[in-house]
Short mmCIF file of C-alpha atoms and ligand atoms in Angstrom, two decimals:
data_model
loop_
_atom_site.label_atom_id
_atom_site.label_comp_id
_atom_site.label_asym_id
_atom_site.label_seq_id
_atom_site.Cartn_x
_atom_site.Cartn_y
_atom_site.Cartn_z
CA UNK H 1 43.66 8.27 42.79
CA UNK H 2 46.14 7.60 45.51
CA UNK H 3 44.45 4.39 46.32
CA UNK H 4 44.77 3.01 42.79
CA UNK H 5 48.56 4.19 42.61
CA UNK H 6 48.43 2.45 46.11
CA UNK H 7 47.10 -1.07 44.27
CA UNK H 8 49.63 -0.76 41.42
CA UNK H 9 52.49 -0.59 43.40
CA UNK H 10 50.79 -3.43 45.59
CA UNK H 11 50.55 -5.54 43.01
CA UNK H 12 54.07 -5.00 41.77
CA UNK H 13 55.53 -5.67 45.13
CA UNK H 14 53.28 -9.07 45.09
CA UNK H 15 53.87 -10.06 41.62
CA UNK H 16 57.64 -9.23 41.86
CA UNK H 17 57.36 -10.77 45.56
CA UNK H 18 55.89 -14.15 43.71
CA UNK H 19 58.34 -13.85 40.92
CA UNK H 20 61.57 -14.08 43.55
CA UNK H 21 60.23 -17.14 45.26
CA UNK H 22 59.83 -19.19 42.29
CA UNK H 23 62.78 -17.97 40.28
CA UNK H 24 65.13 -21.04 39.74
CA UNK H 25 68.72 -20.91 41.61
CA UNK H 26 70.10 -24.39 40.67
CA UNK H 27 71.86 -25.99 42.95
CA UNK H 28 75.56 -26.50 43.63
CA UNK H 29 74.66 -30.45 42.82
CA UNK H 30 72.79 -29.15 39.48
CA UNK H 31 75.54 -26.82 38.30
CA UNK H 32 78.13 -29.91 38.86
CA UNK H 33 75.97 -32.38 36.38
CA UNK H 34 76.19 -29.52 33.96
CA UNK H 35 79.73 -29.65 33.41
CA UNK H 36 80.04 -33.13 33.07
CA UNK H 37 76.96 -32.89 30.67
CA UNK H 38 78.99 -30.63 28.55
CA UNK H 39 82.52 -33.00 29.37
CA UNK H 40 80.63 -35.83 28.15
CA UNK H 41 80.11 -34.86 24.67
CA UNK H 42 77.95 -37.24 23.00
CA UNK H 43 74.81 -39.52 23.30
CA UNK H 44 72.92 -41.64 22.21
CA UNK H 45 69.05 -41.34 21.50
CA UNK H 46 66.30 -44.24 21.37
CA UNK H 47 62.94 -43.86 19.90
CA UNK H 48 60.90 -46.85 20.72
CA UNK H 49 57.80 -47.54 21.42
CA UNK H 50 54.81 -49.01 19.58
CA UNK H 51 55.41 -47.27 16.74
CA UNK H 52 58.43 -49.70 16.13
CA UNK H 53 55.65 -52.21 15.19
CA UNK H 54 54.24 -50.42 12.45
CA UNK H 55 58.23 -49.39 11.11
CA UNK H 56 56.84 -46.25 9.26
CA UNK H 57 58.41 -43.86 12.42
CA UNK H 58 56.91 -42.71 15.94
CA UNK H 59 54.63 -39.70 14.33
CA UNK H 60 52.61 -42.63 12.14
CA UNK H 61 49.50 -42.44 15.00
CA UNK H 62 48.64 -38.69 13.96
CA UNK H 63 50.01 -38.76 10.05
CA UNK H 64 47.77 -41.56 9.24
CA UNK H 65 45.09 -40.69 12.00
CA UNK H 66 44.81 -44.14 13.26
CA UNK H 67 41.92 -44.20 15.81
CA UNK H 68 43.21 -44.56 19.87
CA UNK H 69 41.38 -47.52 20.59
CA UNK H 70 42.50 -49.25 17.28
CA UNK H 71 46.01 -48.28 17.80
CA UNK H 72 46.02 -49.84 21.53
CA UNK H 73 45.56 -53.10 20.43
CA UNK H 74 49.46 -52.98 19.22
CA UNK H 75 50.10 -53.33 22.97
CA UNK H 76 48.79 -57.02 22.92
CA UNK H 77 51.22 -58.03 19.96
CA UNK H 78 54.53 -56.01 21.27
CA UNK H 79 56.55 -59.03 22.35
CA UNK H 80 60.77 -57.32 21.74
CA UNK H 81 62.24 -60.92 22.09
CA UNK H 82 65.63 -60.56 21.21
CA UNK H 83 65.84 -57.18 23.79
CA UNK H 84 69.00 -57.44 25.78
CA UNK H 85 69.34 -54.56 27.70
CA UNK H 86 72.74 -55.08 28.31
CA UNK H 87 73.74 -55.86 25.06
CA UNK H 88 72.61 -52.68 23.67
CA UNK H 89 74.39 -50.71 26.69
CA UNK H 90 77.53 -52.64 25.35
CA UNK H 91 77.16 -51.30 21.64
CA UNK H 92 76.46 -48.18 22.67
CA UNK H 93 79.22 -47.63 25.02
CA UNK H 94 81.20 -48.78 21.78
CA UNK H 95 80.67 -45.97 20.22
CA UNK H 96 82.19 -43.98 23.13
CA UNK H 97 78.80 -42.22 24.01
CA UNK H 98 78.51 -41.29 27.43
CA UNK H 99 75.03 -40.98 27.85
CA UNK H 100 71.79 -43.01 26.39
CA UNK H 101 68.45 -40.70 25.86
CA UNK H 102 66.06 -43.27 25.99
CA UNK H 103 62.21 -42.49 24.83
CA UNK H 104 60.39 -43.56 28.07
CA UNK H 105 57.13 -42.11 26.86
CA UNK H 106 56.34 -40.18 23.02
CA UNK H 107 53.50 -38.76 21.54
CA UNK H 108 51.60 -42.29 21.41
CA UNK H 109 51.02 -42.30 25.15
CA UNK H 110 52.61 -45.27 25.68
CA UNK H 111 54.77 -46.19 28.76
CA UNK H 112 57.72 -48.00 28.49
CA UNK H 113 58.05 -48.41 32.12
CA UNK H 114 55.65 -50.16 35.10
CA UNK H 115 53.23 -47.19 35.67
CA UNK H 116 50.61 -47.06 38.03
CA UNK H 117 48.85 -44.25 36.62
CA UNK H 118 48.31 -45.40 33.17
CA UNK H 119 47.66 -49.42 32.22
CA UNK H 120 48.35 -48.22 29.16
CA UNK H 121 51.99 -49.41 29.53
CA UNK H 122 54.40 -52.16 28.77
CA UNK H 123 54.29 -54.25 31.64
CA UNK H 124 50.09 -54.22 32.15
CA UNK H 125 49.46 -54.08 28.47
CA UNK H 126 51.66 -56.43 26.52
CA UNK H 127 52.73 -60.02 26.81
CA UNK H 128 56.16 -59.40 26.57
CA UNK H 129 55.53 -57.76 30.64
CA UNK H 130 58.69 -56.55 31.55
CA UNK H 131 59.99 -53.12 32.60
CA UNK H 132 61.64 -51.69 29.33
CA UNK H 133 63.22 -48.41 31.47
CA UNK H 134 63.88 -50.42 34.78
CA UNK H 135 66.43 -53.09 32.49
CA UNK H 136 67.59 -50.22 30.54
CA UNK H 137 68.31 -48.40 34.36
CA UNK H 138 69.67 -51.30 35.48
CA UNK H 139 72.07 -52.07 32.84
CA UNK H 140 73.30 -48.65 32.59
CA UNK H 141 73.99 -48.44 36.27
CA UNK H 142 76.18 -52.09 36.01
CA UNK H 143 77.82 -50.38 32.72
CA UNK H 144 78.66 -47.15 34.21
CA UNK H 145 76.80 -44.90 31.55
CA UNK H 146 74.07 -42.10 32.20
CA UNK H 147 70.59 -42.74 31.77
CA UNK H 148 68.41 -39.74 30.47
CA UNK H 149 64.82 -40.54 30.14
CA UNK H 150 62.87 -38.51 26.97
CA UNK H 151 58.53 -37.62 28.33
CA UNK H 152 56.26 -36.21 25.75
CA UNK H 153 54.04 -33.16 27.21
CA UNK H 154 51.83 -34.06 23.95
CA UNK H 155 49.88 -37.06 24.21
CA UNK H 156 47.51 -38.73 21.17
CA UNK H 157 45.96 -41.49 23.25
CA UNK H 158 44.69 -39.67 26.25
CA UNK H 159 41.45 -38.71 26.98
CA UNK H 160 42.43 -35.76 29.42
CA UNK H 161 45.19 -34.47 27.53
CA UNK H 162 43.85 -31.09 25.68
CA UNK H 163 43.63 -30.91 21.79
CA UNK H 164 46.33 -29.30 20.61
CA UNK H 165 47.79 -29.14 16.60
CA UNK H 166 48.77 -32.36 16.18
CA UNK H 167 47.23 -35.71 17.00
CA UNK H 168 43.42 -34.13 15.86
CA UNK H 169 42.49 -37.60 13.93
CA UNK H 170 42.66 -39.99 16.80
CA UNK H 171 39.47 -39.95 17.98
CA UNK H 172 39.84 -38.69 20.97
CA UNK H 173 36.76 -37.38 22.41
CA UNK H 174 36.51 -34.20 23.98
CA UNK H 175 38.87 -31.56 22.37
CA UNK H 176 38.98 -29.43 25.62
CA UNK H 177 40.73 -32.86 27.93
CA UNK H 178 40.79 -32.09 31.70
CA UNK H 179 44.38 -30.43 32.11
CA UNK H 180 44.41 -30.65 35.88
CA UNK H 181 43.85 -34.27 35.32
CA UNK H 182 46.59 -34.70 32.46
CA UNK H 183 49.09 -32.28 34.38
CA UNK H 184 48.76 -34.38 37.60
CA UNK H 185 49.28 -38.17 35.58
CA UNK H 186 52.64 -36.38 34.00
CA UNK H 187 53.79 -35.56 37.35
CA UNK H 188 52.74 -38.42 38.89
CA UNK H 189 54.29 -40.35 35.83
CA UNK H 190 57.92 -37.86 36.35
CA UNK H 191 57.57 -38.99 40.04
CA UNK H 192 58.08 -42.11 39.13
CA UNK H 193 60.22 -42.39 36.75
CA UNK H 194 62.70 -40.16 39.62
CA UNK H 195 62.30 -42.44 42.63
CA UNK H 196 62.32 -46.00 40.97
CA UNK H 197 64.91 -46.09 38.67
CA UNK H 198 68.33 -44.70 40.51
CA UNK H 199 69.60 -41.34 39.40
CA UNK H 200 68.12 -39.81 36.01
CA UNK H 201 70.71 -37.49 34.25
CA UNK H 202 68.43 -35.65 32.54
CA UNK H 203 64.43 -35.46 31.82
CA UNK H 204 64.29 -34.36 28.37
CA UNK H 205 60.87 -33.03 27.41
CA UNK H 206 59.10 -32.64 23.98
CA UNK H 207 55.81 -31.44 22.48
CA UNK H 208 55.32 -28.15 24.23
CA UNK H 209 54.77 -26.63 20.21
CA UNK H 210 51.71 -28.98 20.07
CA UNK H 211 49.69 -26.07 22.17
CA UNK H 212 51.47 -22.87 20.67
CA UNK H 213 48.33 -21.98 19.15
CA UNK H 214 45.89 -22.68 22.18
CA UNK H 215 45.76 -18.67 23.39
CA UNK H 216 46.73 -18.69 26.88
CA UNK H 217 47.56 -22.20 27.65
CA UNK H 218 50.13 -22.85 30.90
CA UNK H 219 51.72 -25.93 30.87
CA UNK H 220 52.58 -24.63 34.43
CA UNK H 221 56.36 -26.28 33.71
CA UNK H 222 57.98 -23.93 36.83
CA UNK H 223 56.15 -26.33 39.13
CA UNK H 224 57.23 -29.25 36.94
CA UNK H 225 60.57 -28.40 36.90
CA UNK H 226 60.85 -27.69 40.16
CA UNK H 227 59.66 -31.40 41.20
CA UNK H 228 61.83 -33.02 38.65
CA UNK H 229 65.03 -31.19 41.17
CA UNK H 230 63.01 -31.62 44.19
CA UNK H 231 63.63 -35.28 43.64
CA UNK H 232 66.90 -35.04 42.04
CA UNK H 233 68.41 -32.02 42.26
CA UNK H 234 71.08 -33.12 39.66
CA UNK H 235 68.75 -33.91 36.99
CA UNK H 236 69.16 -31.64 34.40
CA UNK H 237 65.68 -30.61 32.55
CA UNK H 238 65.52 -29.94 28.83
CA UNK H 239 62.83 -28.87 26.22
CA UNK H 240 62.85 -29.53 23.15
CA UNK H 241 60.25 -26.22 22.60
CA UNK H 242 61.94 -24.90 19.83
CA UNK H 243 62.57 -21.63 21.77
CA UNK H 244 65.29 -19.71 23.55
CA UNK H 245 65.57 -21.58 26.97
CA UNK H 246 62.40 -20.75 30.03
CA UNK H 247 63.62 -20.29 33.67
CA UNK H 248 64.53 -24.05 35.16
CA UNK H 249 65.70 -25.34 32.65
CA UNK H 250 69.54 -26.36 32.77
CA UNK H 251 70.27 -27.28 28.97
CA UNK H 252 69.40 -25.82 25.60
CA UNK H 253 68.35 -28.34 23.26
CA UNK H 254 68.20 -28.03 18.78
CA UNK H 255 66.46 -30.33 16.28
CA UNK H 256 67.98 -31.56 13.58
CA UNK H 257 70.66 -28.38 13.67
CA UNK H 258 73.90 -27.20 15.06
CA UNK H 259 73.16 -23.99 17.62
CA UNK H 260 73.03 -20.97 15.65
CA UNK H 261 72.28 -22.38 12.30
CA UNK H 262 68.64 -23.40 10.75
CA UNK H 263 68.48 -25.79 7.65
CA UNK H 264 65.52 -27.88 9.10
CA UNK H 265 63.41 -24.92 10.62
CA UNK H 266 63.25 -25.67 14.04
CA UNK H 267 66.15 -23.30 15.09
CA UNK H 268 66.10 -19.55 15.24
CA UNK H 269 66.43 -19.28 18.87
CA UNK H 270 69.25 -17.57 20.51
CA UNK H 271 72.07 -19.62 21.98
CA UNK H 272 72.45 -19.29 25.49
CA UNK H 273 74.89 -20.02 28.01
CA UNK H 274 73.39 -23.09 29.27
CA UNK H 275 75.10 -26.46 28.06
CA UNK H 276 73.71 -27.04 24.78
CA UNK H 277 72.46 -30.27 22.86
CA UNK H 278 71.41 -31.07 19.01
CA UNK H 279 69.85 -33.94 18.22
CA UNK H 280 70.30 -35.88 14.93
CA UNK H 281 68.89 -38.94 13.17
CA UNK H 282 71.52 -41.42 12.23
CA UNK H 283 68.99 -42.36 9.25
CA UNK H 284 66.28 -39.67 8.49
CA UNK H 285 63.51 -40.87 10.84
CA UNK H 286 62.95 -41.27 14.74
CA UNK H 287 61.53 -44.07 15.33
CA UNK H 288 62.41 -47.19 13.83
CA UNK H 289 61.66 -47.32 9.57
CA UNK H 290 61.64 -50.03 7.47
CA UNK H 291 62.16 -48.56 4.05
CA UNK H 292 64.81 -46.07 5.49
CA UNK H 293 68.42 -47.81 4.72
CA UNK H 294 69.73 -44.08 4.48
CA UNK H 295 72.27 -44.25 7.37
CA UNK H 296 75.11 -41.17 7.20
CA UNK H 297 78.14 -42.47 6.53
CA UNK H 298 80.81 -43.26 9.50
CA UNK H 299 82.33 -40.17 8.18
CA UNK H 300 79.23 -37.61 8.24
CA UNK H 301 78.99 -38.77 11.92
CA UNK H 302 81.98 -38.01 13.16
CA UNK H 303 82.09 -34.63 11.24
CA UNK H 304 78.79 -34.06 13.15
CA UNK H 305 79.68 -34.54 16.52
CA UNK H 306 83.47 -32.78 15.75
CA UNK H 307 81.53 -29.58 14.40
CA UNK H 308 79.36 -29.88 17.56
CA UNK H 309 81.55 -29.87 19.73
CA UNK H 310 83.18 -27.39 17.76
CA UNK H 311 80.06 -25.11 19.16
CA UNK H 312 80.58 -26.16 22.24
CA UNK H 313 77.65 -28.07 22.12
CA UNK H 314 76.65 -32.56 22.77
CA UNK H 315 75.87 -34.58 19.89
CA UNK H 316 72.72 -37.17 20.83
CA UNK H 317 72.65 -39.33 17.57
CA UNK H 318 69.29 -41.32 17.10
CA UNK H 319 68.67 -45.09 16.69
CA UNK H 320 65.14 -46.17 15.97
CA UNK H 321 65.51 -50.16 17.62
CA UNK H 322 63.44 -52.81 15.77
CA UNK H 323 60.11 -54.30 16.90
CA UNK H 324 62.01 -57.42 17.71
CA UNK H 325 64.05 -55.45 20.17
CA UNK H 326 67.52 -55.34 18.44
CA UNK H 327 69.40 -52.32 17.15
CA UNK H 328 69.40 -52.13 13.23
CA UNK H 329 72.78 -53.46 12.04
CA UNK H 330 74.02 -50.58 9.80
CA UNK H 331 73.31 -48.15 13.21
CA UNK H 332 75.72 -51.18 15.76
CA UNK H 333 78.27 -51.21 12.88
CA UNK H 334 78.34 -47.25 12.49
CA UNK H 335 78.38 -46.87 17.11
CA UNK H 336 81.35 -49.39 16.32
CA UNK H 337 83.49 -46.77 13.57
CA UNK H 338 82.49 -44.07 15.51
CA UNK H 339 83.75 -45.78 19.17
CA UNK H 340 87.24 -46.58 17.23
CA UNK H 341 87.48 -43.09 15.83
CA UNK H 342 87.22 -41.47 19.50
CA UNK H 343 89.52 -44.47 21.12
CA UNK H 344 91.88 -42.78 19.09
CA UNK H 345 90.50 -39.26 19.35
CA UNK H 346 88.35 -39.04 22.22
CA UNK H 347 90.98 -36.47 24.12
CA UNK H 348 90.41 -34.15 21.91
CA UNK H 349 86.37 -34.26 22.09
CA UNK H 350 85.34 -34.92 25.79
CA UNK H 351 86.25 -32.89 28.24
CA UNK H 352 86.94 -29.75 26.02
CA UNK H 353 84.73 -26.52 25.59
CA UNK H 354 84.53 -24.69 21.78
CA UNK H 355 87.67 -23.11 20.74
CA UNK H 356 89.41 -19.50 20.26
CA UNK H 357 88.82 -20.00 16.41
CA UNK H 358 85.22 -19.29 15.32
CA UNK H 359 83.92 -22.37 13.71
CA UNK H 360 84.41 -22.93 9.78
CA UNK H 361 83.68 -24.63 6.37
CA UNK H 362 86.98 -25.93 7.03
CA UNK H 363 86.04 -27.31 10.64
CA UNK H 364 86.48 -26.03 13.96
CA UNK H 365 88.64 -25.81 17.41
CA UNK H 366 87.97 -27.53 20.81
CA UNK H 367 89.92 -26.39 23.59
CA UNK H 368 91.38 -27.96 26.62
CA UNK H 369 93.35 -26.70 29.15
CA UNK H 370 96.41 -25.29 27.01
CA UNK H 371 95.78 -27.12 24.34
CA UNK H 372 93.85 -26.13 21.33
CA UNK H 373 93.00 -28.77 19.12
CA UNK H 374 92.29 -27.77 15.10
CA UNK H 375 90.11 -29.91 13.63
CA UNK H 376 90.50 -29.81 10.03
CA UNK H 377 87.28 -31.88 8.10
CA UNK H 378 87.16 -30.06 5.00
CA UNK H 379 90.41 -28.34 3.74
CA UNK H 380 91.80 -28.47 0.05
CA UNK H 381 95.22 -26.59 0.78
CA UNK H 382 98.12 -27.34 2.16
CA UNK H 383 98.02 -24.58 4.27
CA UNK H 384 95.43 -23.00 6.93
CA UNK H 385 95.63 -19.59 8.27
CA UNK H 386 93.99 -19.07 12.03
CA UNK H 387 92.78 -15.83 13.13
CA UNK H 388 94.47 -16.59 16.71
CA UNK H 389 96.30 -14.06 18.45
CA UNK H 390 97.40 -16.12 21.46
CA UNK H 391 100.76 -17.26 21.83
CA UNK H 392 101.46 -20.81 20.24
CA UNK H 393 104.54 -22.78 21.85
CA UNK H 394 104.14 -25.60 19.90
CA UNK H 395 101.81 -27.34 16.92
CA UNK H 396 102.03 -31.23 16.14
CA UNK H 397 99.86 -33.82 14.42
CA UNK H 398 97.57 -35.01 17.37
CA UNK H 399 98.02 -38.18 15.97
CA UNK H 400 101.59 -38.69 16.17
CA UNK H 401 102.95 -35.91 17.77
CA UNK H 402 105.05 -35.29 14.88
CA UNK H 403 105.67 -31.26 14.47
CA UNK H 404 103.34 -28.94 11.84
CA UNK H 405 105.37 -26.07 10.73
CA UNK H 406 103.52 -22.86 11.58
CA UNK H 407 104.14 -19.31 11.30
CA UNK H 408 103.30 -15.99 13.17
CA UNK H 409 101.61 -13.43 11.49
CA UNK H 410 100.46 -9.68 12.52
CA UNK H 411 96.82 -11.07 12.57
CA UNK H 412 97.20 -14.81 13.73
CA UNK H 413 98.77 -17.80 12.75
CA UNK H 414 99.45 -19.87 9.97
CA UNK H 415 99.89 -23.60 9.53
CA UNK H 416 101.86 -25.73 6.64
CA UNK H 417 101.03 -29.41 6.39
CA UNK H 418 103.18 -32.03 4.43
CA UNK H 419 100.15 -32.71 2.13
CA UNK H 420 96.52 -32.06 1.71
CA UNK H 421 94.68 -33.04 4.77
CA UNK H 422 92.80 -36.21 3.64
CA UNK H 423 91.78 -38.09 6.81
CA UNK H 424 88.05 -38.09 8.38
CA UNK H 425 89.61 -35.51 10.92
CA UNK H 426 93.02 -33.99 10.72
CA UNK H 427 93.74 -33.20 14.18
CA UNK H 428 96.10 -30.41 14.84
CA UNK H 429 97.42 -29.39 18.46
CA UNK H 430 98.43 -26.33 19.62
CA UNK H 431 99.98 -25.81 22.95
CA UNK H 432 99.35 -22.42 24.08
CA UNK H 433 101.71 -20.45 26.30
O1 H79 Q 501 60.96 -37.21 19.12
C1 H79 Q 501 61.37 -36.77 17.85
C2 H79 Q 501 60.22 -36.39 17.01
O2 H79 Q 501 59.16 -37.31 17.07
C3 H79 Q 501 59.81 -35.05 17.56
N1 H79 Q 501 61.02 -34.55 18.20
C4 H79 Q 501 62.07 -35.47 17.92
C5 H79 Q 501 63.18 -35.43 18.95
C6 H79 Q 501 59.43 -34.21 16.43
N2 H79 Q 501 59.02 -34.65 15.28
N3 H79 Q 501 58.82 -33.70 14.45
N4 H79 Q 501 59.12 -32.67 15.06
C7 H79 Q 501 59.49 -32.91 16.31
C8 H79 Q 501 59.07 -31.47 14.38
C9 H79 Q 501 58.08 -30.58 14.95
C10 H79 Q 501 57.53 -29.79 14.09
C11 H79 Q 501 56.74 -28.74 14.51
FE1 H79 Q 501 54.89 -28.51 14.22
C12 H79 Q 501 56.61 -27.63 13.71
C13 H79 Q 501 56.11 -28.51 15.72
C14 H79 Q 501 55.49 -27.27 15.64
C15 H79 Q 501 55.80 -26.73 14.39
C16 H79 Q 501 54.24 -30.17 13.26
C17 H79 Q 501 53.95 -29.05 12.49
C18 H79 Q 501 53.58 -30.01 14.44
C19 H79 Q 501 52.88 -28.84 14.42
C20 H79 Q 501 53.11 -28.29 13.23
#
């Protein structure tokens, strides 16, 4: 008896022993690129890949189970002529995003980078033979805005990678893979992708849901995460898992949803305290889609990434490019609006953290120092009533300074405007005392 109370409390003492020395402390470095993750506000995604060739979006290789060794062939027609690296750093950068999320390997297995460990890649495999992530690096770096670099743990092309719910019709022969194989290319793949191409603001991860119904599967991601800030401690790691947030891991990413709300279905996980991130499509699709004209309005955009911030969370907006390597038109035109809205604006956006006020129909607060800025999207009064108790000194149009007549109540405060907000964003500020 004693000896087995003996083993138990051996084990503990090892298993609690093991859990110390691998439980995550970022680093001072780390903590740092979180803040000005959550300063900077909003991104910009890319999806491409081959998939742009076939313009029916990036999940078109499992929906219409097209065969891997059929689908490879794309490689040896994907020839982006008109790519410009820098000129789609300058339209995005006109659009005031401080950060590009760029898609350097999805679901298809293909890398848009000069691999070693997979020919299967756009340099080896295509005519067009030039590093896609290296310009993209480059150009960012002589533009002065943040690279983060999207890797799919799911992979439909690889023979190693194990079967998991999607990607079933590929065939793809031998449903078990070789994991140790597979987990040693993606870390031999992250390796790269942290030494070559100058500092990486952020790995963002995707496709951990493809094994949630393999019993018992480790995708061993401590380890993984701990390489990614072994070789750059101020790369932030995200996963798009759909879940509440797994130790090392410094952001909190949603799908298609603002944190704590869940029209699309990919969102009931808690909100933590870690700088958060939803993703949207400008159109409705990833990758890039020919029949999809559907591009949100200038206006829905802005709303989008004012109710994010709202949350205190980043917008990353998706662009699908085109097979010929330019940015759809409607998206440039709509990263233009948007870029002249926060020209104007921005001050109130970057920088700030959600405000006092709990976010509503009518819009939201961000908060800055002493200033609390009320953004008013969808009001049809000429009045607004804030549950603030703070002290207010002052409260003027941001816009032109000019004064907003308010008035203290027992429970908060409440504001009189000349008219009916009508404007994309009616920006109130509030000094506080
Ligand atoms: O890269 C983009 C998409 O290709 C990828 N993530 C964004 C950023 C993505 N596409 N669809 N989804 C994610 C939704 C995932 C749906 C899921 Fe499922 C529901 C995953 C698990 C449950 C689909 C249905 C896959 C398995 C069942």
């Amino acid at each position: 008896m004693r000896t087995r109370y003996f083993s138990i409390l051996l084990l503990l003492c090892l298993s609690t022993g093991l859990f110390a020395q691998s439980a995550y402390q970022p680093t001072e470095a780390n903590l740092k690129a979180r803040e000005e993750f959550r300063d900077n506000k909003f991104g910009i995604f890319l999806h491409w890949g081959l998939y742009a060739m076939l313009a029916t979006g990036e999940w078109t290789m499992t929906n219409n189970n097209l065969n891997y060794k059929e689908y490879a062939k794309l490689a040896g027609g994907f020839y982006p002529s008109k790519f410009d690296a820098d000129k789609w750093v300058a339209q995005i950068k006109a659009s005031g995003a401080k950060y590009i999320c760029f898609t350097s390997r999805h679901h298809e297995g293909f890398s848009m980078w000069d691999t070693k460990f997979s020919d299967f890649n756009v340099v080896k495999d295509t005519p067009f033979a030039r590093d896609i992530v290296g310009e993209l690096a480059a150009a960012c770096a002589r533009q002065g805005i943040k690279l983060h670099l999207y890797y799919s743990h799911a992979d439909w092309s690889r023979e190693d990678y194990p079967r998991g719910r999607t990607g079933r019709g590929t065939g793809r022969p031998n449903p078990k893979g070789d994991w140790a194989s597979y987990y040693r290319f993606m870390n031999n793949q992250l390796t790269e992708l942290l030494t070559n191409y100058g500092p990486i603001g952020a790995i963002w991860f995707d496709g951990v849901w493809d094994q949630d119904q393999n019993p018992g599967f480790d995708w061993q991601l401590p380890e993984q995460y701990a390489l990614i800030h072994r070789l750059q401690p101020s790369c932030l790691v995200g996963n798009n898992h759909h879940h509440a947030p797994n130790p090392g891991e410094d952001i909190q990413i949603f799908e298609r949803d603002l944190p704590g709300e869940n029209k699309a279905g990919y969102s009931g996980q808690e909100v933590s305290q870690l700088p958060l991130e939803t993703c949207e499509t400008m159109n409705g699709m990833w990758g890039y889609k020919i029949t999809d004209q559907n591009y949100k309005s200038t206006k829905t955009l802005i709303h989008y990434l004012v109710r994010a911030a709202g949350k205190n969370a980043n917008l990353l907006m998706n662009i699908g490019p085109q097979p010929d390597g330019n940015l759809p038109e409607t998206a440039v035109r709509r990263m233009k609006e948007m870029g002249e809205w926060m020209a104007v604006y921005g001050e109130t956006i970057y920088g700030t953290r959600g405000g006092l006020v709990a976010p509503h129909d009518w819009g939201v607060t961000t908060r800055k120092g002493d200033k609390l800025y009320v953004h008013i999207l969808n009001l049809e009064d000429r009045s607004l009533f804030l549950p603030l108790t703070q002290k207010v000194k002052r409260a003027s149009l941001f816009k032109d300074k000019s004064p907003v007549k308010m008035t203290k109540t027992k429970t908060g405060l409440l504001l009189d405007f000349p008219e009916v907000p009508k404007e994309i964003d009616y920006v109130v500020e509030l000094t506080l005392e």
